[in-house]
Every structure is written in C-alpha cells, then in structure tokens.
Backbone as JSON Lines, residues from 0, in Angstrom:
{"i":0,"aa":"A","n":[-93.77,41.31,-81.61],"ca":[-92.84,40.55,-80.78],"c":[-93.39,40.44,-79.36]}
{"i":1,"aa":"E","n":[-93.16,39.3,-78.77],"ca":[-93.58,39.08,-77.39],"c":[-92.69,39.87,-76.44]}
{"i":2,"aa":"P","n":[-93.27,40.66,-75.54],"ca":[-92.41,41.33,-74.55],"c":[-91.78,40.32,-73.59]}
{"i":3,"aa":"Y","n":[-92.51,39.27,-73.29],"ca":[-92.01,38.19,-72.43],"c":[-92.42,36.88,-73.07]}
{"i":4,"aa":"P","n":[-91.48,35.97,-73.22],"ca":[-91.84,34.68,-73.83],"c":[-92.74,33.87,-72.91]}
{"i":5,"aa":"T","n":[-93.56,33.04,-73.51],"ca":[-94.39,32.12,-72.75],"c":[-93.57,30.86,-72.49]}
{"i":6,"aa":"L","n":[-93.19,30.68,-71.24],"ca":[-92.35,29.55,-70.87],"c":[-93.21,28.39,-70.4]}
{"i":7,"aa":"N","n":[-92.7,27.21,-70.65],"ca":[-93.37,25.99,-70.19],"c":[-92.39,25.19,-69.35]}
{"i":8,"aa":"W","n":[-92.78,24.92,-68.12],"ca":[-91.96,24.15,-67.21],"c":[-92.5,22.74,-67.13]}
{"i":9,"aa":"T","n":[-91.63,21.8,-66.78],"ca":[-92.09,20.43,-66.54],"c":[-92.85,20.42,-65.21]}
{"i":10,"aa":"E","n":[-93.56,19.34,-64.95],"ca":[-94.29,19.22,-63.69],"c":[-93.32,19.28,-62.5]}
{"i":11,"aa":"D","n":[-92.19,18.6,-62.61],"ca":[-91.19,18.63,-61.53],"c":[-90.64,20.03,-61.33]}
{"i":12,"aa":"E","n":[-90.37,20.72,-62.44],"ca":[-89.87,22.1,-62.35],"c":[-90.89,23.01,-61.71]}
{"i":13,"aa":"L","n":[-92.15,22.85,-62.1],"ca":[-93.21,23.69,-61.52],"c":[-93.3,23.51,-60.01]}
{"i":14,"aa":"S","n":[-93.22,22.28,-59.57],"ca":[-93.31,22.0,-58.13],"c":[-92.13,22.61,-57.39]}
{"i":15,"aa":"E","n":[-90.94,22.35,-57.88],"ca":[-89.74,22.89,-57.22],"c":[-89.72,24.4,-57.28]}
{"i":16,"aa":"R","n":[-90.1,24.95,-58.43],"ca":[-90.12,26.4,-58.61],"c":[-91.1,27.07,-57.63]}
{"i":17,"aa":"A","n":[-92.26,26.47,-57.46],"ca":[-93.25,27.03,-56.54],"c":[-92.71,27.07,-55.11]}
{"i":18,"aa":"D","n":[-92.06,26.0,-54.7],"ca":[-91.47,25.98,-53.35],"c":[-90.39,27.04,-53.19]}
{"i":19,"aa":"L","n":[-89.53,27.14,-54.2],"ca":[-88.44,28.13,-54.14],"c":[-88.99,29.55,-54.11]}
{"i":20,"aa":"I","n":[-89.96,29.83,-54.96],"ca":[-90.52,31.18,-55.03],"c":[-91.19,31.55,-53.72]}
{"i":21,"aa":"T","n":[-91.9,30.62,-53.13],"ca":[-92.55,30.89,-51.85],"c":[-91.52,31.27,-50.78]}
{"i":22,"aa":"T","n":[-90.47,30.5,-50.69],"ca":[-89.43,30.76,-49.69],"c":[-88.7,32.06,-49.98]}
{"i":23,"aa":"I","n":[-88.28,32.24,-51.21],"ca":[-87.46,33.4,-51.58],"c":[-88.26,34.7,-51.49]}
{"i":24,"aa":"T","n":[-89.47,34.72,-52.02],"ca":[-90.24,35.97,-51.98],"c":[-90.65,36.33,-50.56]}
{"i":25,"aa":"G","n":[-90.95,35.32,-49.75],"ca":[-91.28,35.61,-48.36],"c":[-90.13,36.29,-47.64]}
{"i":26,"aa":"Y","n":[-88.94,35.76,-47.84],"ca":[-87.75,36.35,-47.22],"c":[-87.47,37.73,-47.8]}
{"i":27,"aa":"Y","n":[-87.61,37.88,-49.1],"ca":[-87.39,39.17,-49.76],"c":[-88.27,40.26,-49.16]}
{"i":28,"aa":"Y","n":[-89.58,39.99,-49.05],"ca":[-90.5,41.0,-48.52],"c":[-90.22,41.29,-47.05]}
{"i":29,"aa":"E","n":[-89.88,40.26,-46.3],"ca":[-89.55,40.46,-44.88],"c":[-88.31,41.35,-44.74]}
{"i":30,"aa":"Y","n":[-87.29,41.05,-45.52],"ca":[-86.05,41.82,-45.46],"c":[-86.29,43.27,-45.9]}
{"i":31,"aa":"M","n":[-86.99,43.46,-47.0],"ca":[-87.24,44.82,-47.48],"c":[-88.04,45.62,-46.44]}
{"i":32,"aa":"A","n":[-89.0,45.0,-45.8],"ca":[-89.77,45.69,-44.76],"c":[-88.86,46.1,-43.6]}
{"i":33,"aa":"Q","n":[-87.93,45.22,-43.22],"ca":[-87.0,45.56,-42.15],"c":[-86.1,46.71,-42.54]}
{"i":34,"aa":"V","n":[-85.65,46.74,-43.77],"ca":[-84.78,47.83,-44.23],"c":[-85.57,49.14,-44.27]}
{"i":35,"aa":"V","n":[-86.77,49.11,-44.83],"ca":[-87.58,50.31,-44.97],"c":[-87.97,50.88,-43.61]}
{"i":36,"aa":"T","n":[-88.25,50.02,-42.65],"ca":[-88.67,50.5,-41.33],"c":[-87.5,50.8,-40.4]}
{"i":37,"aa":"G","n":[-86.29,50.55,-40.88],"ca":[-85.11,50.85,-40.06],"c":[-84.73,49.74,-39.1]}
{"i":38,"aa":"Q","n":[-85.38,48.6,-39.17],"ca":[-85.03,47.48,-38.29],"c":[-83.74,46.81,-38.74]}
{"i":39,"aa":"A","n":[-83.39,46.98,-40.01],"ca":[-82.15,46.42,-40.54],"c":[-81.44,47.49,-41.34]}
{"i":40,"aa":"D","n":[-80.14,47.58,-41.17],"ca":[-79.33,48.52,-41.93],"c":[-78.91,47.85,-43.24]}
{"i":41,"aa":"L","n":[-79.28,48.46,-44.35],"ca":[-79.01,47.86,-45.65],"c":[-77.53,47.58,-45.86]}
{"i":42,"aa":"D","n":[-76.7,48.56,-45.6],"ca":[-75.26,48.37,-45.82],"c":[-74.68,47.29,-44.93]}
{"i":43,"aa":"A","n":[-75.12,47.23,-43.7],"ca":[-74.57,46.27,-42.74],"c":[-75.07,44.85,-42.97]}
{"i":44,"aa":"T","n":[-76.24,44.7,-43.59],"ca":[-76.84,43.37,-43.71],"c":[-76.91,42.84,-45.14]}
{"i":45,"aa":"W","n":[-76.48,43.64,-46.11],"ca":[-76.63,43.26,-47.52],"c":[-75.95,41.93,-47.85]}
{"i":46,"aa":"N","n":[-74.7,41.75,-47.43],"ca":[-74.0,40.51,-47.74],"c":[-74.68,39.3,-47.1]}
{"i":47,"aa":"D","n":[-75.19,39.47,-45.9],"ca":[-75.93,38.38,-45.25],"c":[-77.22,38.07,-46.01]}
{"i":48,"aa":"Y","n":[-77.87,39.12,-46.49],"ca":[-79.09,38.95,-47.3],"c":[-78.78,38.14,-48.55]}
{"i":49,"aa":"L","n":[-77.72,38.5,-49.27],"ca":[-77.34,37.78,-50.48],"c":[-76.99,36.33,-50.18]}
{"i":50,"aa":"A","n":[-76.27,36.11,-49.1],"ca":[-75.91,34.74,-48.7],"c":[-77.17,33.93,-48.37]}
{"i":51,"aa":"S","n":[-78.11,34.56,-47.7],"ca":[-79.37,33.87,-47.38],"c":[-80.14,33.51,-48.65]}
{"i":52,"aa":"M","n":[-80.16,34.43,-49.6],"ca":[-80.84,34.15,-50.87],"c":[-80.17,32.99,-51.58]}
{"i":53,"aa":"D","n":[-78.84,32.95,-51.56],"ca":[-78.11,31.83,-52.16],"c":[-78.48,30.52,-51.47]}
{"i":54,"aa":"N","n":[-78.51,30.54,-50.14],"ca":[-78.85,29.34,-49.38],"c":[-80.28,28.87,-49.62]}
{"i":55,"aa":"M","n":[-81.16,29.8,-49.97],"ca":[-82.56,29.46,-50.23],"c":[-82.77,28.89,-51.62]}
{"i":56,"aa":"G","n":[-81.75,28.99,-52.46],"ca":[-81.84,28.37,-53.78],"c":[-82.12,29.29,-54.94]}
{"i":57,"aa":"V","n":[-81.72,30.55,-54.83],"ca":[-81.98,31.47,-55.93],"c":[-81.25,31.03,-57.21]}
{"i":58,"aa":"A","n":[-80.08,30.43,-57.08],"ca":[-79.37,29.94,-58.26],"c":[-80.14,28.79,-58.9]}
{"i":59,"aa":"R","n":[-80.72,27.92,-58.1],"ca":[-81.51,26.81,-58.62],"c":[-82.75,27.34,-59.33]}
{"i":60,"aa":"L","n":[-83.38,28.36,-58.79],"ca":[-84.54,28.97,-59.44],"c":[-84.13,29.5,-60.82]}
{"i":61,"aa":"N","n":[-83.0,30.15,-60.89],"ca":[-82.51,30.65,-62.18],"c":[-82.24,29.5,-63.15]}
{"i":62,"aa":"E","n":[-81.7,28.39,-62.65],"ca":[-81.45,27.22,-63.52],"c":[-82.76,26.68,-64.1]}
{"i":63,"aa":"I","n":[-83.77,26.6,-63.27],"ca":[-85.07,26.1,-63.72],"c":[-85.64,27.01,-64.8]}
{"i":64,"aa":"D","n":[-85.59,28.31,-64.55],"ca":[-86.12,29.25,-65.53],"c":[-85.28,29.26,-66.8]}
{"i":65,"aa":"Q","n":[-83.98,29.12,-66.67],"ca":[-83.12,29.07,-67.85],"c":[-83.43,27.84,-68.7]}
{"i":66,"aa":"A","n":[-83.68,26.72,-68.05],"ca":[-84.04,25.5,-68.79],"c":[-85.32,25.7,-69.59]}
{"i":67,"aa":"A","n":[-86.31,26.33,-68.97],"ca":[-87.58,26.6,-69.66],"c":[-87.36,27.57,-70.82]}
{"i":68,"aa":"Y","n":[-86.53,28.57,-70.61],"ca":[-86.25,29.54,-71.67],"c":[-85.47,28.9,-72.81]}
{"i":69,"aa":"T","n":[-84.54,28.02,-72.5],"ca":[-83.78,27.32,-73.52],"c":[-84.72,26.45,-74.37]}
{"i":70,"aa":"R","n":[-85.66,25.79,-73.72],"ca":[-86.65,25.0,-74.47],"c":[-87.5,25.91,-75.36]}
{"i":71,"aa":"Y","n":[-87.88,27.07,-74.84],"ca":[-88.66,28.03,-75.63],"c":[-87.88,28.44,-76.87]}
{"i":72,"aa":"L","n":[-86.61,28.79,-76.71],"ca":[-85.8,29.2,-77.86],"c":[-85.67,28.08,-78.88]}
{"i":73,"aa":"A","n":[-85.47,26.85,-78.41],"ca":[-85.33,25.72,-79.33],"c":[-86.61,25.48,-80.12]}
{"i":74,"aa":"A","n":[-87.75,25.71,-79.49],"ca":[-89.03,25.47,-80.15],"c":[-89.44,26.61,-81.09]}
{"i":75,"aa":"N","n":[-88.84,27.78,-80.9],"ca":[-89.28,28.96,-81.66],"c":[-88.2,29.48,-82.61]}
{"i":76,"aa":"N","n":[-87.22,28.69,-82.88],"ca":[-86.18,29.11,-83.85],"c":[-86.1,28.15,-84.99]}
C-alpha cells in the first residue's frame, strides 16, 4: 500500500498551489521563529495567526489538494 498517494494537479491548480504554499509556509516559519525566540507569545497571538492563515488562503489550498485526492480515488477504485 502507498503511504501517500501520488496526486496529480491540473496546471491551474499547480500554479495557484505554488503561490499559496509560498505565502503560507513563509508566514508559518516566520511566526514559529517569533514564538520560539520569544518575540511573540503563542497564547496571545494564536488566534491572529489562525486568522492570518485563513486570509492567506489555507482553505483554498485544502480545496485544491482535496480535488486532486478525489481524482486519485476515482481513478484507483
């Protein structure tokens, strides 16, 4: 069994996904560095962090990946 399925995205999905991942991961690493170094308090900033992730399109990224996974399931069942 495959531990992780091999997903195939459309060209449009790949382009949008790449932009979203660049933005989201950059912010993620910046925020985690601030928390680890004490520049940001995790408890005090967590809700703002989640809101920022939402605004950056994390739900859209999940939609894109879900579409690819749904296509994978349809092709492999």
